[in-house]
XYZ file of C-alpha atoms in Angstrom:
677
model
C 54.591 139.905 152.291
C 54.709 140.029 148.542
C 52.424 137.884 146.595
C 54.002 135.831 143.630
C 52.485 138.142 141.063
C 54.364 140.899 142.593
C 57.522 138.966 142.037
C 56.603 138.415 138.427
C 56.125 142.057 137.791
C 59.211 143.077 139.962
C 61.790 144.690 137.439
C 65.351 145.202 137.869
C 68.121 147.259 136.263
C 70.504 145.489 133.673
C 73.464 147.179 132.437
C 74.524 146.300 128.694
C 77.546 147.585 127.106
C 77.250 148.478 123.477
C 80.160 147.754 120.915
C 79.245 150.466 118.533
C 81.486 150.033 115.332
C 81.667 153.906 114.635
C 82.830 154.859 117.997
C 86.052 154.222 119.888
C 84.662 153.806 123.544
C 82.110 151.238 124.399
C 79.068 152.760 126.184
C 77.204 151.379 129.036
C 73.285 151.665 128.790
C 70.899 151.018 131.717
C 67.558 149.039 130.949
C 64.838 148.193 133.298
C 63.707 144.590 132.716
C 62.070 141.888 134.285
C 62.796 137.963 134.137
C 59.998 137.189 131.998
C 61.463 139.467 129.309
C 62.607 137.633 126.174
C 66.035 138.410 124.795
C 64.535 139.746 121.709
C 62.592 142.335 123.838
C 65.729 143.318 125.573
C 67.537 144.012 122.131
C 64.606 146.028 120.950
C 64.692 148.156 124.208
C 68.449 148.613 123.630
C 68.217 149.745 119.958
C 65.285 152.120 121.081
C 67.274 153.553 123.633
C 70.537 153.991 121.691
C 68.308 155.791 118.903
C 70.836 155.688 116.150
C 69.291 154.665 112.819
C 71.400 151.734 111.265
C 71.175 148.172 110.472
C 71.441 146.191 113.821
C 70.667 142.824 112.390
C 74.139 141.496 112.892
C 74.131 142.359 116.609
C 73.549 140.026 119.513
C 74.169 139.640 123.250
C 77.201 138.101 124.566
C 77.276 137.122 128.188
C 80.864 137.845 129.484
C 80.962 135.808 132.752
C 79.556 132.693 131.208
C 81.120 133.082 128.050
C 78.088 132.353 125.884
C 75.955 134.118 123.146
C 72.203 134.704 124.198
C 71.144 133.676 120.278
C 67.806 132.191 121.416
C 66.016 135.537 121.031
C 62.600 133.643 122.173
C 64.220 132.501 125.492
C 63.388 134.976 128.565
C 66.170 136.263 130.816
C 65.006 133.777 133.390
C 65.361 130.761 131.276
C 68.761 131.995 130.260
C 69.636 132.566 134.154
C 70.476 136.160 133.475
C 70.342 138.404 136.569
C 71.189 142.126 137.608
C 74.854 141.044 137.952
C 75.126 139.721 134.528
C 77.851 141.671 132.389
C 76.227 141.667 128.776
C 77.865 142.969 125.701
C 75.724 143.983 122.561
C 78.205 143.289 119.744
C 78.427 142.563 115.962
C 78.385 138.745 115.555
C 80.757 139.116 112.490
C 84.157 140.476 112.965
C 87.413 140.898 111.140
C 89.997 138.065 111.466
C 93.422 137.585 109.822
C 93.947 134.044 108.622
C 97.623 132.918 107.462
C 96.836 130.436 104.754
C 99.136 127.323 103.984
C 100.954 129.467 101.289
C 102.034 131.778 103.833
C 99.835 134.711 102.589
C 97.422 136.548 105.176
C 93.978 137.239 104.226
C 91.704 139.575 106.385
C 88.147 138.824 106.221
C 84.917 139.023 108.133
C 83.865 135.947 110.091
C 81.211 134.878 112.335
C 82.110 134.831 115.797
C 79.094 133.529 116.996
C 78.737 130.419 114.780
C 80.556 127.156 115.812
C 83.908 126.989 114.194
C 82.943 124.111 111.864
C 80.263 126.393 110.198
C 82.651 129.501 110.305
C 85.241 127.642 108.326
C 82.679 126.358 105.988
C 82.063 130.175 105.343
C 85.658 131.039 105.101
C 86.275 128.211 102.601
C 83.396 129.440 100.463
C 84.745 133.076 100.265
C 88.177 131.571 99.349
C 86.648 129.205 96.785
C 88.018 126.119 98.437
C 85.670 123.074 98.322
C 85.462 120.223 101.026
C 85.652 122.613 103.876
C 85.374 119.757 106.347
C 89.205 118.917 105.652
C 90.250 122.207 107.111
C 90.025 123.947 110.379
C 91.706 126.888 112.485
C 94.622 126.530 114.471
C 95.886 128.911 117.258
C 99.697 128.989 117.108
C 101.880 129.323 120.023
C 102.631 133.020 121.303
C 105.870 132.872 119.471
C 104.974 131.637 116.038
C 104.775 135.081 114.615
C 107.554 136.624 116.674
C 110.439 134.845 115.013
C 110.254 136.432 111.751
C 109.658 140.013 113.243
C 112.880 139.550 115.396
C 114.916 138.957 112.277
C 113.224 141.936 110.683
C 114.381 144.036 113.560
C 118.096 143.037 113.032
C 117.511 144.198 109.320
C 116.233 147.506 110.477
C 113.515 147.173 107.805
C 110.024 148.130 108.726
C 107.608 145.252 108.987
C 104.969 145.453 106.366
C 102.746 142.344 106.196
C 101.392 141.702 102.927
C 97.550 141.233 103.828
C 95.022 140.399 100.995
C 92.069 142.300 102.245
C 88.668 140.479 101.616
C 86.622 142.835 103.803
C 83.407 142.665 101.683
C 83.192 138.811 102.062
C 79.983 137.002 101.662
C 80.315 135.523 104.967
C 78.864 138.596 106.510
C 75.413 137.713 105.794
C 75.967 134.090 105.970
C 74.360 133.793 102.315
C 76.044 130.834 100.537
C 77.952 131.731 97.344
C 76.231 130.716 93.966
C 75.048 127.181 94.099
C 77.351 126.577 91.096
C 80.318 126.187 93.443
C 78.863 122.997 94.887
C 76.985 121.576 91.791
C 78.088 118.844 89.961
C 77.122 119.870 86.571
C 78.775 123.275 86.799
C 80.865 124.490 84.143
C 84.691 124.164 85.066
C 85.852 127.183 87.271
C 89.581 126.619 86.468
C 91.708 125.516 83.525
C 92.588 121.982 84.463
C 96.090 122.172 83.114
C 97.552 125.379 84.626
C 94.972 126.403 87.254
C 94.107 129.848 85.737
C 90.526 130.828 86.228
C 88.196 129.975 83.371
C 86.807 133.142 81.575
C 83.067 132.158 82.480
C 84.224 131.788 86.076
C 83.829 135.620 86.455
C 79.997 134.955 86.604
C 80.945 133.107 89.947
C 83.307 135.682 91.190
C 80.506 138.365 91.098
C 79.411 136.789 94.432
C 82.815 136.697 96.090
C 85.246 139.181 97.236
C 87.829 137.069 95.166
C 88.551 139.089 91.910
C 90.460 137.377 89.386
C 93.835 138.830 90.530
C 93.116 137.656 94.031
C 92.291 134.224 93.007
C 95.595 133.973 91.162
C 97.573 134.987 94.523
C 95.738 132.018 96.061
C 95.652 129.617 93.269
C 99.253 130.206 92.200
C 102.476 129.129 93.967
C 104.555 131.962 95.768
C 108.024 132.672 94.688
C 110.468 130.583 96.922
C 111.739 131.954 100.198
C 115.544 132.981 100.551
C 117.676 130.283 102.316
C 118.014 132.835 105.185
C 114.244 133.046 105.688
C 114.000 129.384 105.698
C 116.827 128.918 108.012
C 115.233 131.440 110.386
C 111.815 129.410 110.346
C 113.453 126.091 110.671
C 113.613 124.333 113.906
C 114.709 120.832 114.507
C 111.732 119.231 116.364
C 111.544 116.114 118.150
C 108.153 114.197 118.406
C 107.403 115.779 121.663
C 107.935 119.159 120.099
C 105.613 118.154 117.112
C 102.863 117.096 119.609
C 103.093 120.653 121.150
C 102.201 122.006 117.703
C 98.913 120.308 117.542
C 97.633 121.620 120.937
C 96.308 124.673 119.242
C 93.443 123.171 116.924
C 90.174 125.005 117.884
C 87.125 123.069 119.211
C 84.935 122.949 116.094
C 81.518 122.602 118.086
C 82.167 126.013 119.897
C 82.267 129.544 118.363
C 85.470 131.659 118.169
C 84.108 134.133 120.952
C 83.709 131.232 123.198
C 87.337 130.176 122.654
C 88.648 133.698 123.383
C 89.672 134.708 120.000
C 89.813 138.494 119.638
C 88.726 140.723 116.829
C 91.521 140.820 114.235
C 93.559 138.357 115.751
C 95.844 135.956 113.424
C 95.047 132.418 113.057
C 96.212 129.672 110.810
C 93.771 128.139 108.240
C 95.244 124.636 107.642
C 94.025 121.176 106.207
C 93.647 119.348 109.612
C 92.510 116.010 108.233
C 94.588 114.316 105.844
C 91.874 112.659 103.537
C 91.567 114.843 100.637
C 88.350 113.844 98.862
C 87.837 114.456 95.180
C 90.606 116.707 94.250
C 89.444 117.863 90.668
C 91.808 120.300 88.796
C 88.808 121.846 87.094
C 87.157 123.343 90.444
C 89.980 123.063 92.839
C 92.906 125.276 91.641
C 92.943 127.205 95.096
C 92.417 124.040 97.017
C 95.204 122.167 95.139
C 97.608 124.885 95.621
C 97.077 125.442 99.190
C 97.496 121.618 99.724
C 100.681 121.828 97.702
C 101.991 124.698 99.783
C 101.214 122.925 103.140
C 102.969 119.883 101.945
C 105.948 122.157 100.553
C 106.452 123.800 104.021
C 106.062 120.393 105.762
C 109.051 119.114 103.734
C 111.066 122.256 103.835
C 110.762 122.653 107.547
C 111.204 118.865 108.231
C 107.891 118.623 109.878
C 107.777 115.113 108.133
C 110.964 113.067 107.485
C 111.985 112.056 104.047
C 115.178 110.507 102.485
C 117.754 112.666 100.661
C 116.647 111.046 97.460
C 112.991 112.089 98.135
C 114.219 115.603 99.255
C 115.582 116.228 95.659
C 112.476 114.921 93.997
C 110.606 117.478 95.907
C 113.079 119.915 95.019
C 112.830 119.297 91.308
C 109.088 119.542 91.462
C 109.181 122.907 93.463
C 111.561 124.201 90.928
C 109.541 123.060 88.020
C 106.182 124.729 89.693
C 107.908 127.920 90.608
C 109.462 128.178 86.885
C 106.100 127.732 85.378
C 104.193 130.015 87.999
C 106.484 132.581 87.080
C 106.338 132.088 83.286
C 104.623 134.681 81.029
C 103.796 131.661 78.557
C 101.577 130.222 81.105
C 98.600 131.918 79.598
C 99.294 130.278 76.369
C 98.368 127.094 77.679
C 94.729 127.560 77.830
C 94.125 127.557 74.243
C 95.993 124.333 73.822
C 94.238 122.354 76.165
C 90.838 122.928 75.273
C 88.877 119.796 74.958
C 85.271 119.208 73.991
C 83.474 119.148 77.504
C 80.696 116.670 76.495
C 83.306 114.320 75.017
C 85.593 114.580 78.171
C 82.563 113.954 80.463
C 81.467 110.922 78.183
C 84.892 109.214 78.480
C 84.969 109.781 82.243
C 81.640 108.240 82.586
C 82.852 105.345 80.578
C 86.061 104.933 82.789
C 83.816 105.244 85.814
C 81.402 102.355 84.381
C 84.177 99.988 83.748
C 85.696 100.450 87.142
C 88.781 102.383 85.990
C 89.841 99.375 83.689
C 89.207 100.835 80.218
C 91.393 98.380 78.252
C 90.945 95.060 80.279
C 88.573 92.255 79.510
C 85.980 91.444 82.314
C 87.665 89.305 84.806
C 85.936 86.527 87.010
C 84.765 88.923 89.809
C 84.911 85.964 92.381
C 88.747 85.425 91.392
C 90.988 87.267 93.880
C 94.205 87.800 92.263
C 97.525 86.514 93.817
C 101.184 87.346 93.646
C 103.949 84.460 93.978
C 107.580 85.190 93.499
C 111.058 84.709 94.866
C 111.854 87.554 97.445
C 114.424 87.938 100.247
C 113.510 88.116 103.795
C 115.207 89.330 107.018
C 113.937 89.394 110.590
C 115.997 91.761 112.793
C 117.484 90.118 115.951
C 119.643 91.471 118.583
C 123.517 91.051 117.650
C 123.001 89.581 114.079
C 124.035 91.305 110.991
C 121.510 92.341 108.401
C 121.479 88.800 106.280
C 118.517 88.480 103.674
C 117.567 84.946 102.960
C 115.560 84.055 99.733
C 112.087 82.201 99.972
C 109.116 81.537 97.896
C 106.627 84.147 98.680
C 102.627 83.865 97.913
C 100.543 86.978 98.528
C 96.793 86.093 98.759
C 93.878 87.989 100.124
C 95.552 90.173 102.919
C 98.030 87.455 103.933
C 101.774 86.571 102.755
C 102.783 83.023 103.308
C 106.404 81.899 102.499
C 108.096 78.681 101.625
C 111.532 77.406 101.318
C 110.945 76.974 97.541
C 108.426 77.034 94.754
C 107.735 73.050 94.927
C 106.617 73.291 98.819
C 103.922 75.984 97.944
C 101.101 73.233 98.278
C 102.529 72.228 101.786
C 102.740 74.172 105.079
C 104.435 77.488 104.882
C 107.432 78.470 107.029
C 105.112 81.246 108.211
C 102.019 83.182 107.402
C 101.905 86.931 107.908
C 98.589 88.722 108.267
C 98.861 92.166 107.106
C 95.703 93.661 108.377
C 96.428 96.657 110.514
C 100.259 96.409 109.966
C 102.565 99.482 109.149
C 104.169 99.609 105.682
C 107.465 101.369 105.180
C 109.238 101.930 102.017
C 112.891 101.190 102.283
C 114.137 102.136 98.935
C 117.248 103.719 97.325
C 116.760 103.619 93.499
C 120.221 104.818 92.839
C 121.563 101.915 94.873
C 118.957 99.535 93.468
C 117.480 98.714 96.661
C 113.870 98.030 96.731
C 112.758 96.981 100.270
C 109.538 96.963 102.206
C 109.619 97.141 106.029
C 106.586 95.633 107.697
C 105.657 96.292 111.201
C 102.945 93.542 112.217
C 100.851 94.102 115.403
C 100.979 91.396 117.729
C 99.666 91.095 121.402
C 102.688 92.499 123.091
C 103.866 95.045 120.334
C 105.060 94.998 116.730
C 106.905 92.329 114.775
C 109.343 93.806 112.209
C 109.972 92.030 108.993
C 112.050 93.264 105.958
C 111.151 91.946 102.342
C 113.578 92.845 99.387
C 112.527 92.984 95.849
C 114.762 92.533 92.705
C 113.510 95.416 90.503
C 110.973 98.234 90.394
C 108.012 96.367 88.664
C 108.206 93.776 91.323
C 108.508 96.083 94.201
C 105.593 98.209 92.881
C 103.401 95.144 92.791
C 104.113 93.773 96.215
C 104.469 97.338 97.879
C 100.765 98.125 96.708
C 99.487 94.730 97.680
C 101.002 95.490 101.093
C 99.508 99.015 101.272
C 96.075 97.796 100.530
C 96.175 94.631 102.856
C 97.210 96.896 105.736
C 93.910 98.671 105.166
C 92.026 95.211 104.726
C 91.670 95.334 100.940
C 92.800 92.647 98.511
C 94.283 93.172 94.965
C 90.814 92.633 93.588
C 90.141 96.213 94.669
C 89.992 98.833 92.089
C 92.573 100.976 93.705
C 95.198 98.268 93.324
C 96.481 99.053 89.782
C 96.242 102.852 90.213
C 98.447 102.406 93.414
C 100.927 100.342 91.338
C 101.249 103.048 88.822
C 101.411 105.678 91.322
C 104.631 103.815 92.999
C 106.203 103.306 89.708
C 105.784 106.844 88.529
C 107.473 107.936 91.868
C 110.317 105.628 91.365
C 110.913 106.868 87.870
C 111.242 110.462 89.240
C 113.773 109.163 91.551
C 115.679 107.379 88.640
C 118.799 109.759 88.111
C 119.414 109.922 84.462
C 123.309 109.981 84.792
C 124.090 110.144 81.051
C 122.251 113.413 80.688
C 124.151 116.684 80.113
C 122.961 118.645 83.134
C 126.204 120.774 83.547
C 125.315 123.011 80.650
C 122.102 123.787 82.206
C 123.610 124.953 85.724
C 123.736 128.489 84.825
C 120.028 128.290 83.766
C 119.094 127.699 87.215
C 118.085 131.160 88.012
C 116.960 130.498 91.556
C 119.124 129.587 94.598
C 119.044 125.701 94.751
C 118.868 126.115 98.775
C 115.493 127.586 98.479
C 114.100 124.171 97.527
C 115.613 121.820 100.301
C 115.460 122.064 104.061
C 118.267 123.732 105.542
C 119.778 120.744 107.010
C 119.933 119.111 103.775
C 121.350 122.419 102.254
C 124.279 122.350 104.780
C 125.421 119.022 103.285
C 126.018 119.929 99.771
C 127.733 122.779 97.926
C 125.411 124.987 95.928
C 126.552 123.900 92.705
C 126.452 120.117 93.550
C 122.857 120.707 94.953
C 121.939 122.666 91.782
C 123.068 119.752 89.527
C 121.355 117.166 91.392
C 117.998 119.098 91.368
C 118.215 119.855 87.660
C 119.146 116.043 87.032
C 116.103 115.038 89.000
C 114.056 117.850 87.087
C 114.520 116.109 83.623
C 112.122 113.440 84.630
C 109.280 116.002 85.497
C 110.241 118.832 82.874
C 107.224 118.162 80.588
C 104.625 118.085 83.317
C 101.858 120.820 83.214
C 101.585 122.860 86.184
C 98.428 121.493 87.983
C 99.636 117.909 87.214
C 103.119 118.690 88.864
C 101.407 120.128 91.937
C 99.163 116.818 92.055
C 102.314 114.810 91.651
C 103.979 116.632 94.543
C 101.053 115.882 96.830
C 100.904 112.291 95.945
C 104.586 112.054 96.606
C 104.031 113.602 100.095
C 101.209 111.047 100.736
C 103.505 108.178 99.978
C 105.885 109.065 102.715
C 105.820 106.867 105.711
C 104.886 109.513 108.269
C 102.165 111.207 105.993
C 99.247 112.158 107.742
C 100.156 111.473 111.237
C 99.200 113.988 113.971
C 101.154 113.393 117.194
C 100.005 114.040 121.106
C 101.746 113.372 124.113
C 99.779 111.117 126.294
C 99.868 108.904 129.406
C 98.335 105.611 128.893
C 96.174 104.051 131.774
C 98.428 101.821 133.812
C 101.795 103.181 132.373
C 104.236 104.838 134.367
C 105.743 106.777 131.328
C 104.465 109.212 128.610
C 104.051 107.938 125.166
C 103.241 109.650 121.791
C 99.958 108.806 120.335
C 100.003 109.303 116.471
C 96.352 109.765 115.066
C 95.981 109.100 111.410
C 92.969 108.696 108.864
C 92.680 104.951 109.744
C 94.435 104.122 112.701
C 96.010 105.212 116.165
C 99.781 104.451 116.711
C 101.457 104.073 120.346
C 104.783 105.455 119.828
C 107.860 105.435 122.165
C 108.597 109.105 123.066
C 112.365 108.671 123.323
C 113.115 106.506 120.215
C 110.204 107.186 117.875
C 109.698 103.513 117.191
C 106.009 102.377 116.867
C 104.839 100.038 119.672
C 101.275 99.180 118.648
C 98.751 100.077 116.096
C 94.971 100.051 116.431
C 92.843 100.359 113.377
C 89.485 102.343 113.304
C 87.840 99.580 111.611
C 88.356 97.399 114.578
C 86.812 100.134 116.999
C 83.649 99.443 118.648
C 83.092 102.644 120.689
C 84.973 105.491 122.044
C 84.117 108.085 125.007
C 85.510 110.656 127.008
C 85.374 110.857 130.869
C 85.251 114.455 131.375
C 85.783 114.383 135.027
C 89.342 112.932 134.792
C 89.808 114.076 131.162
C 90.341 110.470 129.970
C 89.684 109.015 126.326
C 88.593 105.301 126.493
C 88.493 103.403 123.269
C 87.109 99.707 122.819
C 88.211 97.652 119.957
C 87.213 93.918 118.815
C 88.488 90.977 120.582
C 88.061 92.638 123.773
C 91.003 95.085 123.408
C 90.386 98.324 125.276
C 92.791 101.441 125.763
C 92.587 104.435 127.877
C 94.691 107.547 128.054
C 94.849 111.180 129.418
C 96.242 113.897 127.039
C 99.480 115.882 128.246
C 100.088 118.052 125.360
C 96.692 119.034 124.634
C 92.911 119.000 125.826
C 91.252 115.543 125.366
C 88.678 117.096 123.445
C 91.132 117.927 120.566
C 92.176 114.042 120.188
C 88.568 113.002 120.439
C 87.506 115.428 117.783
C 90.370 114.047 115.518
C 89.342 110.598 115.989
C 85.631 111.416 115.402
C 86.468 113.701 112.527
C 88.180 111.057 110.642
C 85.328 108.604 111.205
C 82.950 111.325 109.858
C 85.052 111.940 106.786
C 84.930 108.031 106.145
C 81.171 108.374 105.711
C 81.650 110.716 102.581
C 80.445 109.427 99.042
C 80.368 111.125 95.784
C 76.711 110.464 95.515
C 75.871 112.797 98.608
C 75.726 115.726 96.204
C 78.448 117.195 98.288
C 76.175 118.195 101.260
C 77.518 117.611 104.778
C 75.664 116.112 107.826
C 76.737 118.742 110.127
C 74.728 117.179 112.996
C 76.490 113.819 112.422
C 80.053 115.576 112.747
C 79.115 117.043 116.095
C 77.611 113.946 117.325
C 80.781 111.881 116.393
C 83.330 114.598 117.502
C 81.435 116.172 120.637
C 82.012 113.362 123.267
C 78.611 114.077 124.852
C 80.231 116.815 127.029
């Protein structure tokens, strides 16, 4: 019989493969260890046995069968459960990764394969000078994502040379943060706010980063437009179900790259995952604004988001303007013109902030909630009834619209009162046809009530549309965002306004780029090239005076105003249902959508959500809302953890405020998105 002390001293052989960077083949090394030896001791024995003098500080042990890192070096082998049959790999924690950015450029940099993805993305964004890394994540595309282009290249018999920006000496190796100036509120501007060129003082920042001034401009400036043939090759008409499949590839933010089977030098997509872009500032965010613009541009060109033909032409005109300015040699001359005394600019900003953004208005009674009252036309769709609008007197107060047969009856009972909290607001506009409509989808117990409002002119439409958008979020017109929203809608309408009297024809030959580059392939097929060029140049006149960064921001704003903006789709089966539905996840709500017709069925707002959790055994997400409303669904197009993380991620982002000094509560993120697996 062996005593317990003999058991404790019993040693056994452990085979560890060493992933040596300078040698092609991995070598197996056998160590004699005991269960009470800690992981740090195993690594020390390994390094002594390898007997090569080099920096081993980045190396760690990876347990292949359990797919986990042994990073707690003070834990013993017994505590981890490592026995003689364990396959361990001694490998660097930081490895090379290729990332396809939103502007279709590929960067190659060294990334931590042992840190959770949330932290790895934070390090990547620091290296690329993109603030607010929590809005981005890594997406593993489907296997045929990169093949399409290669197939085309094969037909052309041209060698495939991928243009890769190599940032191998990235600061993410050591994990050391880039200079604190990047996240400091009092830092000097990193970029010229007019055209996005790096400010000369920025070079002190770049000394910490692999981004040279030239590399920075590759990331901060728009790429030349793709040829119509390349666009047509990339374009795929997609149903909602197809769009749902694209979102299956988001990586789990609370696990490492290695744990999710990502290989060294694999290609992933770096994308804005959450559509709440906090504190976009041209002085610091040239790369972030450009990558956001590029993601929006590709979403429009490849019809990943729907827009009207009129809107498509606005986007085309802005793209044309941005590509012209980006290519122009005169761009450098902007810098001198736009120099403003920093202190004065900061003081005026502070003044506007203190006055709540209303610089020229007198102090209003803060208890007085504004109301709108006007004649509008209303239509409720019914089966087999023609679209006949009827005029009523409408009063908009708080978050509700009441309408009466005429103005004189306003003090009496309304014909109907519509509560807009949680409703869907969809623009129904054709500026050329003088049609200014608002489509409201109002949630009721068994689905959505559809109501159409028709305004007479731009100003009326902008005021009522802005009020509806705010009311859907539970805000009134007293909110400080009401006036900017009205101005934003008006500026977008003015861009759509076609200036028919203008002499565009003479400029046709000046359009040095193929007009089909700026619209989706489906839109390009509908028009002759000259006709398309004329319409783009016509729309361009409304934006021709805009500086570069402002044009990009205007493009992003126009993208944000599209009805489908910010919706991420998943194919799900609701509890008790016999058919599959689409679940749309947005920054403030969930939408149940009919998979066949694409029509919204029900909306649930996050503000009414009491709790949500996952039953990991049956992979079901359950959510409880106010007024005893509860839903449960299983995910068919992706793992339920991805959908759960989306919901928790949006709730986490809603907790951000400007006085947090831009530090993120990473623990809160994992608490909200982890689902207590």
